[in-house]
GROMACS .gro file of C-alpha atoms in nm:
model
  343
    1UNK     CA    1   0.000   0.000   0.000
    2UNK     CA    2   0.103   0.360  -0.052
    3UNK     CA    3   0.073   0.423   0.320
    4UNK     CA    4   0.316   0.156   0.432
    5UNK     CA    5   0.612   0.306   0.247
    6UNK     CA    6   0.599   0.623   0.448
    7UNK     CA    7   0.503   0.485   0.790
    8UNK     CA    8   0.837   0.546   0.962
    9UNK     CA    9   0.864   0.901   0.833
   10UNK     CA   10   0.504   0.972   0.923
   11UNK     CA   11   0.542   0.837   1.273
   12UNK     CA   12   0.837   1.068   1.326
   13UNK     CA   13   0.648   1.374   1.207
   14UNK     CA   14   0.363   1.311   1.451
   15UNK     CA   15   0.569   1.504   1.706
   16UNK     CA   16   0.634   1.806   1.484
   17UNK     CA   17   0.393   2.030   1.674
   18UNK     CA   18   0.578   1.950   1.997
   19UNK     CA   19   0.921   2.059   1.882
   20UNK     CA   20   0.797   2.348   1.668
   21UNK     CA   21   0.712   2.549   1.977
   22UNK     CA   22   1.075   2.559   2.093
   23UNK     CA   23   1.326   2.794   1.932
   24UNK     CA   24   1.573   2.619   1.706
   25UNK     CA   25   1.874   2.753   1.900
   26UNK     CA   26   1.748   2.608   2.231
   27UNK     CA   27   1.574   2.298   2.101
   28UNK     CA   28   1.671   1.971   2.273
   29UNK     CA   29   1.799   1.700   2.043
   30UNK     CA   30   1.641   1.405   2.225
   31UNK     CA   31   1.284   1.348   2.348
   32UNK     CA   32   1.143   1.051   2.535
   33UNK     CA   33   0.766   1.005   2.554
   34UNK     CA   34   0.682   0.760   2.833
   35UNK     CA   35   0.367   0.584   2.947
   36UNK     CA   36   0.155   0.639   2.638
   37UNK     CA   37  -0.051   0.382   2.452
   38UNK     CA   38   0.137   0.345   2.125
   39UNK     CA   39  -0.005   0.207   1.799
   40UNK     CA   40   0.307   0.158   1.582
   41UNK     CA   41   0.119  -0.022   1.303
   42UNK     CA   42  -0.229  -0.162   1.231
   43UNK     CA   43  -0.331  -0.433   1.478
   44UNK     CA   44  -0.031  -0.357   1.703
   45UNK     CA   45  -0.075  -0.201   2.048
   46UNK     CA   46   0.184  -0.117   2.313
   47UNK     CA   47   0.045  -0.035   2.657
   48UNK     CA   48   0.263   0.203   2.859
   49UNK     CA   49   0.493   0.238   2.562
   50UNK     CA   50   0.799   0.455   2.515
   51UNK     CA   51   0.899   0.651   2.207
   52UNK     CA   52   1.248   0.801   2.177
   53UNK     CA   53   1.323   1.066   1.916
   54UNK     CA   54   1.673   1.186   1.838
   55UNK     CA   55   1.752   1.465   1.594
   56UNK     CA   56   1.397   1.451   1.457
   57UNK     CA   57   1.403   1.077   1.387
   58UNK     CA   58   1.255   0.788   1.585
   59UNK     CA   59   1.530   0.599   1.764
   60UNK     CA   60   1.321   0.345   1.957
   61UNK     CA   61   0.961   0.237   2.011
   62UNK     CA   62   0.853  -0.027   2.258
   63UNK     CA   63   0.785  -0.130   2.617
   64UNK     CA   64   1.046  -0.111   2.893
   65UNK     CA   65   1.287   0.113   2.704
   66UNK     CA   66   1.530   0.301   2.929
   67UNK     CA   67   1.522   0.675   2.853
   68UNK     CA   68   1.853   0.815   2.725
   69UNK     CA   69   2.027   1.026   2.991
   70UNK     CA   70   2.022   1.334   2.766
   71UNK     CA   71   1.651   1.309   2.679
   72UNK     CA   72   1.373   1.549   2.768
   73UNK     CA   73   1.111   1.330   2.939
   74UNK     CA   74   0.747   1.379   2.837
   75UNK     CA   75   0.470   1.218   3.042
   76UNK     CA   76   0.245   1.029   2.804
   77UNK     CA   77   0.000   0.896   3.063
   78UNK     CA   78  -0.356   0.884   2.918
   79UNK     CA   79  -0.222   0.971   2.571
   80UNK     CA   80  -0.250   0.767   2.253
   81UNK     CA   81   0.024   0.788   1.992
   82UNK     CA   82  -0.039   0.697   1.629
   83UNK     CA   83   0.161   0.730   1.309
   84UNK     CA   84   0.061   1.039   1.113
   85UNK     CA   85  -0.220   1.002   0.862
   86UNK     CA   86  -0.184   1.049   0.486
   87UNK     CA   87  -0.435   1.235   0.274
   88UNK     CA   88  -0.390   1.053  -0.054
   89UNK     CA   89  -0.576   1.300  -0.277
   90UNK     CA   90  -0.482   1.660  -0.200
   91UNK     CA   91  -0.469   1.969  -0.418
   92UNK     CA   92  -0.217   2.178  -0.231
   93UNK     CA   93  -0.245   2.515  -0.400
   94UNK     CA   94  -0.527   2.663  -0.602
   95UNK     CA   95  -0.268   2.889  -0.763
   96UNK     CA   96  -0.126   2.597  -0.955
   97UNK     CA   97  -0.225   2.560  -1.317
   98UNK     CA   98  -0.549   2.371  -1.371
   99UNK     CA   99  -0.357   2.106  -1.560
  100UNK     CA  100  -0.123   2.056  -1.266
  101UNK     CA  101   0.139   2.288  -1.414
  102UNK     CA  102   0.302   2.596  -1.267
  103UNK     CA  103   0.102   2.871  -1.096
  104UNK     CA  104  -0.069   3.129  -1.311
  105UNK     CA  105   0.165   3.405  -1.414
  106UNK     CA  106   0.479   3.195  -1.366
  107UNK     CA  107   0.744   3.158  -1.632
  108UNK     CA  108   0.699   2.782  -1.652
  109UNK     CA  109   0.535   2.597  -1.941
  110UNK     CA  110   0.157   2.592  -1.977
  111UNK     CA  111  -0.093   2.457  -2.226
  112UNK     CA  112  -0.200   2.689  -2.505
  113UNK     CA  113  -0.550   2.808  -2.573
  114UNK     CA  114  -0.786   2.639  -2.816
  115UNK     CA  115  -0.680   2.859  -3.110
  116UNK     CA  116  -0.302   2.837  -3.072
  117UNK     CA  117  -0.048   2.557  -3.086
  118UNK     CA  118   0.075   2.414  -2.757
  119UNK     CA  119   0.447   2.466  -2.695
  120UNK     CA  120   0.675   2.168  -2.657
  121UNK     CA  121   0.638   1.802  -2.759
  122UNK     CA  122   0.295   1.762  -2.597
  123UNK     CA  123   0.004   1.537  -2.682
  124UNK     CA  124  -0.247   1.691  -2.927
  125UNK     CA  125  -0.534   1.643  -2.678
  126UNK     CA  126  -0.524   1.914  -2.412
  127UNK     CA  127  -0.661   1.681  -2.142
  128UNK     CA  128  -0.368   1.441  -2.190
  129UNK     CA  129  -0.064   1.565  -1.998
  130UNK     CA  130   0.089   1.278  -1.795
  131UNK     CA  131   0.425   1.455  -1.812
  132UNK     CA  132   0.304   1.711  -1.556
  133UNK     CA  133   0.460   1.656  -1.214
  134UNK     CA  134   0.305   1.782  -0.892
  135UNK     CA  135   0.653   1.820  -0.742
  136UNK     CA  136   0.729   2.095  -0.995
  137UNK     CA  137   0.420   2.299  -0.899
  138UNK     CA  138   0.469   2.290  -0.520
  139UNK     CA  139   0.513   2.602  -0.310
  140UNK     CA  140   0.632   2.626   0.053
  141UNK     CA  141   0.372   2.613   0.330
  142UNK     CA  142   0.352   2.985   0.398
  143UNK     CA  143   0.063   3.227   0.463
  144UNK     CA  144  -0.266   3.066   0.352
  145UNK     CA  145  -0.092   2.740   0.267
  146UNK     CA  146   0.057   2.731   0.616
  147UNK     CA  147  -0.287   2.770   0.772
  148UNK     CA  148  -0.419   2.488   0.559
  149UNK     CA  149  -0.129   2.265   0.665
  150UNK     CA  150  -0.201   2.350   1.029
  151UNK     CA  151  -0.564   2.243   0.989
  152UNK     CA  152  -0.456   1.912   0.840
  153UNK     CA  153  -0.206   1.849   1.119
  154UNK     CA  154  -0.475   1.921   1.379
  155UNK     CA  155  -0.674   1.636   1.222
  156UNK     CA  156  -0.376   1.401   1.250
  157UNK     CA  157  -0.239   1.431   0.897
  158UNK     CA  158   0.135   1.471   0.857
  159UNK     CA  159   0.175   1.387   0.489
  160UNK     CA  160  -0.030   1.446   0.178
  161UNK     CA  161  -0.018   1.311  -0.173
  162UNK     CA  162  -0.015   1.621  -0.392
  163UNK     CA  163  -0.213   1.547  -0.708
  164UNK     CA  164  -0.242   1.742  -1.036
  165UNK     CA  165  -0.588   1.888  -1.056
  166UNK     CA  166  -0.744   1.790  -1.387
  167UNK     CA  167  -0.723   1.601  -1.712
  168UNK     CA  168  -0.778   1.252  -1.848
  169UNK     CA  169  -0.410   1.187  -1.785
  170UNK     CA  170  -0.338   1.438  -1.508
  171UNK     CA  171   0.027   1.373  -1.429
  172UNK     CA  172   0.225   1.228  -1.142
  173UNK     CA  173   0.176   1.296  -0.772
  174UNK     CA  174   0.428   1.367  -0.496
  175UNK     CA  175   0.432   1.265  -0.130
  176UNK     CA  176   0.474   1.586   0.069
  177UNK     CA  177   0.554   1.648   0.436
  178UNK     CA  178   0.332   1.907   0.607
  179UNK     CA  179   0.621   2.114   0.737
  180UNK     CA  180   0.592   2.492   0.751
  181UNK     CA  181   0.816   2.762   0.609
  182UNK     CA  182   1.093   2.547   0.467
  183UNK     CA  183   1.203   2.514   0.104
  184UNK     CA  184   1.010   2.276  -0.118
  185UNK     CA  185   1.320   2.057  -0.143
  186UNK     CA  186   1.281   1.972   0.228
  187UNK     CA  187   0.915   1.864   0.215
  188UNK     CA  188   0.917   1.625  -0.080
  189UNK     CA  189   0.935   1.269   0.053
  190UNK     CA  190   0.896   1.108  -0.286
  191UNK     CA  191   0.806   1.233  -0.631
  192UNK     CA  192   0.626   1.050  -0.913
  193UNK     CA  193   0.440   0.829  -0.665
  194UNK     CA  194   0.156   0.751  -0.905
  195UNK     CA  195   0.013   0.852  -1.240
  196UNK     CA  196  -0.337   0.996  -1.206
  197UNK     CA  197  -0.620   0.935  -1.453
  198UNK     CA  198  -0.977   1.058  -1.466
  199UNK     CA  199  -1.280   1.049  -1.692
  200UNK     CA  200  -1.282   1.422  -1.748
  201UNK     CA  201  -1.427   1.561  -2.068
  202UNK     CA  202  -1.463   1.890  -2.248
  203UNK     CA  203  -1.794   2.066  -2.289
  204UNK     CA  204  -1.974   1.981  -2.612
  205UNK     CA  205  -1.802   2.147  -2.907
  206UNK     CA  206  -1.499   2.260  -2.704
  207UNK     CA  207  -1.279   1.963  -2.786
  208UNK     CA  208  -1.230   1.591  -2.747
  209UNK     CA  209  -1.325   1.396  -2.543
  210UNK     CA  210  -1.667   1.541  -2.468
  211UNK     CA  211  -1.831   1.227  -2.326
  212UNK     CA  212  -1.758   0.948  -2.080
  213UNK     CA  213  -1.719   0.705  -2.369
  214UNK     CA  214  -1.470   0.942  -2.530
  215UNK     CA  215  -1.271   0.976  -2.208
  216UNK     CA  216  -1.246   0.598  -2.171
  217UNK     CA  217  -1.147   0.564  -2.537
  218UNK     CA  218  -0.881   0.832  -2.487
  219UNK     CA  219  -0.726   0.641  -2.197
  220UNK     CA  220  -0.717   0.319  -2.395
  221UNK     CA  221  -0.576   0.482  -2.710
  222UNK     CA  222  -0.303   0.672  -2.525
  223UNK     CA  223  -0.192   0.355  -2.343
  224UNK     CA  224  -0.186   0.162  -2.672
  225UNK     CA  225   0.009   0.443  -2.837
  226UNK     CA  226   0.259   0.444  -2.551
  227UNK     CA  227   0.322   0.072  -2.597
  228UNK     CA  228   0.365   0.115  -2.971
  229UNK     CA  229   0.596   0.414  -2.931
  230UNK     CA  230   0.815   0.225  -2.684
  231UNK     CA  231   0.842  -0.076  -2.916
  232UNK     CA  232   0.925   0.151  -3.208
  233UNK     CA  233   1.194   0.336  -3.007
  234UNK     CA  234   1.356   0.010  -2.899
  235UNK     CA  235   1.363  -0.124  -3.254
  236UNK     CA  236   1.512   0.202  -3.380
  237UNK     CA  237   1.781   0.193  -3.111
  238UNK     CA  238   1.878  -0.163  -3.201
  239UNK     CA  239   1.894  -0.104  -3.576
  240UNK     CA  240   1.777   0.229  -3.725
  241UNK     CA  241   1.848   0.125  -4.085
  242UNK     CA  242   1.541   0.174  -4.305
  243UNK     CA  243   1.333   0.324  -4.021
  244UNK     CA  244   1.208   0.674  -3.960
  245UNK     CA  245   1.326   0.823  -3.634
  246UNK     CA  246   1.045   0.793  -3.376
  247UNK     CA  247   0.883   1.118  -3.269
  248UNK     CA  248   0.953   1.241  -2.918
  249UNK     CA  249   0.623   1.289  -2.736
  250UNK     CA  250   0.657   1.382  -2.369
  251UNK     CA  251   0.329   1.210  -2.278
  252UNK     CA  252   0.445   0.872  -2.405
  253UNK     CA  253   0.780   0.904  -2.229
  254UNK     CA  254   0.604   0.989  -1.901
  255UNK     CA  255   0.382   0.679  -1.930
  256UNK     CA  256   0.660   0.425  -1.990
  257UNK     CA  257   0.682   0.317  -1.627
  258UNK     CA  258   0.305   0.294  -1.597
  259UNK     CA  259   0.257   0.058  -1.891
  260UNK     CA  260   0.559  -0.145  -1.779
  261UNK     CA  261   0.396  -0.199  -1.440
  262UNK     CA  262   0.661   0.001  -1.253
  263UNK     CA  263   0.433   0.289  -1.149
  264UNK     CA  264   0.096   0.284  -0.975
  265UNK     CA  265  -0.211   0.422  -1.151
  266UNK     CA  266  -0.473   0.605  -0.948
  267UNK     CA  267  -0.807   0.651  -1.122
  268UNK     CA  268  -1.040   0.927  -1.005
  269UNK     CA  269  -1.401   0.810  -1.035
  270UNK     CA  270  -1.707   1.035  -1.014
  271UNK     CA  271  -1.955   0.751  -0.969
  272UNK     CA  272  -1.976   0.387  -0.868
  273UNK     CA  273  -2.005   0.286  -1.233
  274UNK     CA  274  -1.689   0.483  -1.310
  275UNK     CA  275  -1.511   0.264  -1.055
  276UNK     CA  276  -1.612  -0.045  -1.251
  277UNK     CA  277  -1.501   0.120  -1.576
  278UNK     CA  278  -1.162   0.204  -1.425
  279UNK     CA  279  -1.127  -0.155  -1.306
  280UNK     CA  280  -1.196  -0.287  -1.657
  281UNK     CA  281  -0.931  -0.059  -1.808
  282UNK     CA  282  -0.681  -0.157  -1.538
  283UNK     CA  283  -0.749  -0.524  -1.614
  284UNK     CA  284  -0.712  -0.471  -1.988
  285UNK     CA  285  -0.370  -0.307  -1.956
  286UNK     CA  286  -0.257  -0.498  -1.644
  287UNK     CA  287  -0.207  -0.177  -1.448
  288UNK     CA  288  -0.110  -0.166  -1.082
  289UNK     CA  289  -0.409   0.047  -0.991
  290UNK     CA  290  -0.606   0.199  -0.706
  291UNK     CA  291  -0.929   0.393  -0.750
  292UNK     CA  292  -1.048   0.708  -0.577
  293UNK     CA  293  -1.415   0.634  -0.516
  294UNK     CA  294  -1.716   0.863  -0.508
  295UNK     CA  295  -1.860   0.737  -0.179
  296UNK     CA  296  -2.161   0.563  -0.338
  297UNK     CA  297  -1.989   0.233  -0.414
  298UNK     CA  298  -2.227   0.044  -0.186
  299UNK     CA  299  -2.470   0.058  -0.480
  300UNK     CA  300  -2.256  -0.193  -0.674
  301UNK     CA  301  -2.052  -0.338  -0.390
  302UNK     CA  302  -2.068  -0.696  -0.516
  303UNK     CA  303  -1.921  -0.607  -0.856
  304UNK     CA  304  -1.654  -0.387  -0.697
  305UNK     CA  305  -1.554  -0.663  -0.458
  306UNK     CA  306  -1.514  -0.901  -0.751
  307UNK     CA  307  -1.294  -0.648  -0.932
  308UNK     CA  308  -1.048  -0.666  -0.644
  309UNK     CA  309  -0.894  -0.318  -0.659
  310UNK     CA  310  -0.803  -0.096  -0.366
  311UNK     CA  311  -1.049   0.191  -0.318
  312UNK     CA  312  -0.965   0.532  -0.176
  313UNK     CA  313  -1.285   0.634   0.000
  314UNK     CA  314  -1.388   0.991   0.091
  315UNK     CA  315  -1.442   1.065   0.460
  316UNK     CA  316  -1.672   1.363   0.406
  317UNK     CA  317  -2.043   1.275   0.405
  318UNK     CA  318  -2.256   1.381   0.107
  319UNK     CA  319  -2.430   1.716   0.124
  320UNK     CA  320  -2.761   1.703   0.305
  321UNK     CA  321  -3.055   1.724   0.060
  322UNK     CA  322  -3.257   2.044   0.082
  323UNK     CA  323  -3.610   1.952   0.184
  324UNK     CA  324  -3.705   2.253   0.399
  325UNK     CA  325  -4.004   2.340   0.182
  326UNK     CA  326  -4.224   2.153  -0.064
  327UNK     CA  327  -4.056   2.287  -0.378
  328UNK     CA  328  -3.711   2.183  -0.256
  329UNK     CA  329  -3.839   1.843  -0.149
  330UNK     CA  330  -3.976   1.778  -0.498
  331UNK     CA  331  -3.628   1.834  -0.642
  332UNK     CA  332  -3.468   1.575  -0.410
  333UNK     CA  333  -3.480   1.231  -0.571
  334UNK     CA  334  -3.521   0.906  -0.380
  335UNK     CA  335  -3.169   0.813  -0.491
  336UNK     CA  336  -3.025   1.135  -0.349
  337UNK     CA  337  -3.205   1.081  -0.020
  338UNK     CA  338  -3.090   0.721   0.003
  339UNK     CA  339  -2.728   0.813  -0.071
  340UNK     CA  340  -2.736   1.065   0.212
  341UNK     CA  341  -2.892   0.817   0.456
  342UNK     CA  342  -2.667   0.526   0.359
  343UNK     CA  343  -2.340   0.724   0.366
   0.00000   0.00000   0.00000
């Protein structure tokens, strides 16, 4: 799972709010939390546990650990200690480009408008930009971003997966530490964690795809084209005689690891049926996939269970239907009411 790879780092950062209140010049190097109930991993529980941190890293976790002589002792009686949580679908900054690129007004590359050619070796469809990387659009946690990070930490989150915002192929995500007022280079735990896909479409007449069927066809065609481009490039490298040089398309290069099974795919589904569609595509191309669900998957739970893919479920409940007066109540369907009640 994505979570397991970062557990040790996350557990360490669970104490960030403790050390952040002490000035860096006077900050102790060693802390020892004693007597707490510690949950180091799922299904593991340590009563009256001890956690030792040295230089910002966990040195020891367990029962009966002798505190280091140079440690600051913290009484953990009646406290529970967990590893930090990960929010696996987070848009960190609304200032970033809507395609996951640089913030508006920056000097970085961006996609062109409908009536002009896009710069660079990009895919001809504007919703296909897997070469975008969330790590290249990150900004430090300062001002409004700092306040947002503080709210997440208060809820127990210490790491987020920063995800490009839109597209059929949105780009790759980055695992980011929720640490304030430090350079971006210090908060990136891992870049290119997963390639993100969605069934987004253009409005009718604005471009392709403009339907769910078109979005699914786009995903399939781009993955097939990536395979073909990779085979062509390998053949050309072995013996270019009599062959045209393969075109360089950034989208196909960015998807090489995905189609080879070396990068995880995360599909973003807007409905329970979209989850099943994503599962069929993942099966077809043998993708290592997880699916961000809509929250209504109980409607087709048997089919989803048979598909066998990991779901990323939303924690927020659906919006309460408006039924305060008769006119509003008429607009609320039985399905909407049931989704709210069953959430």
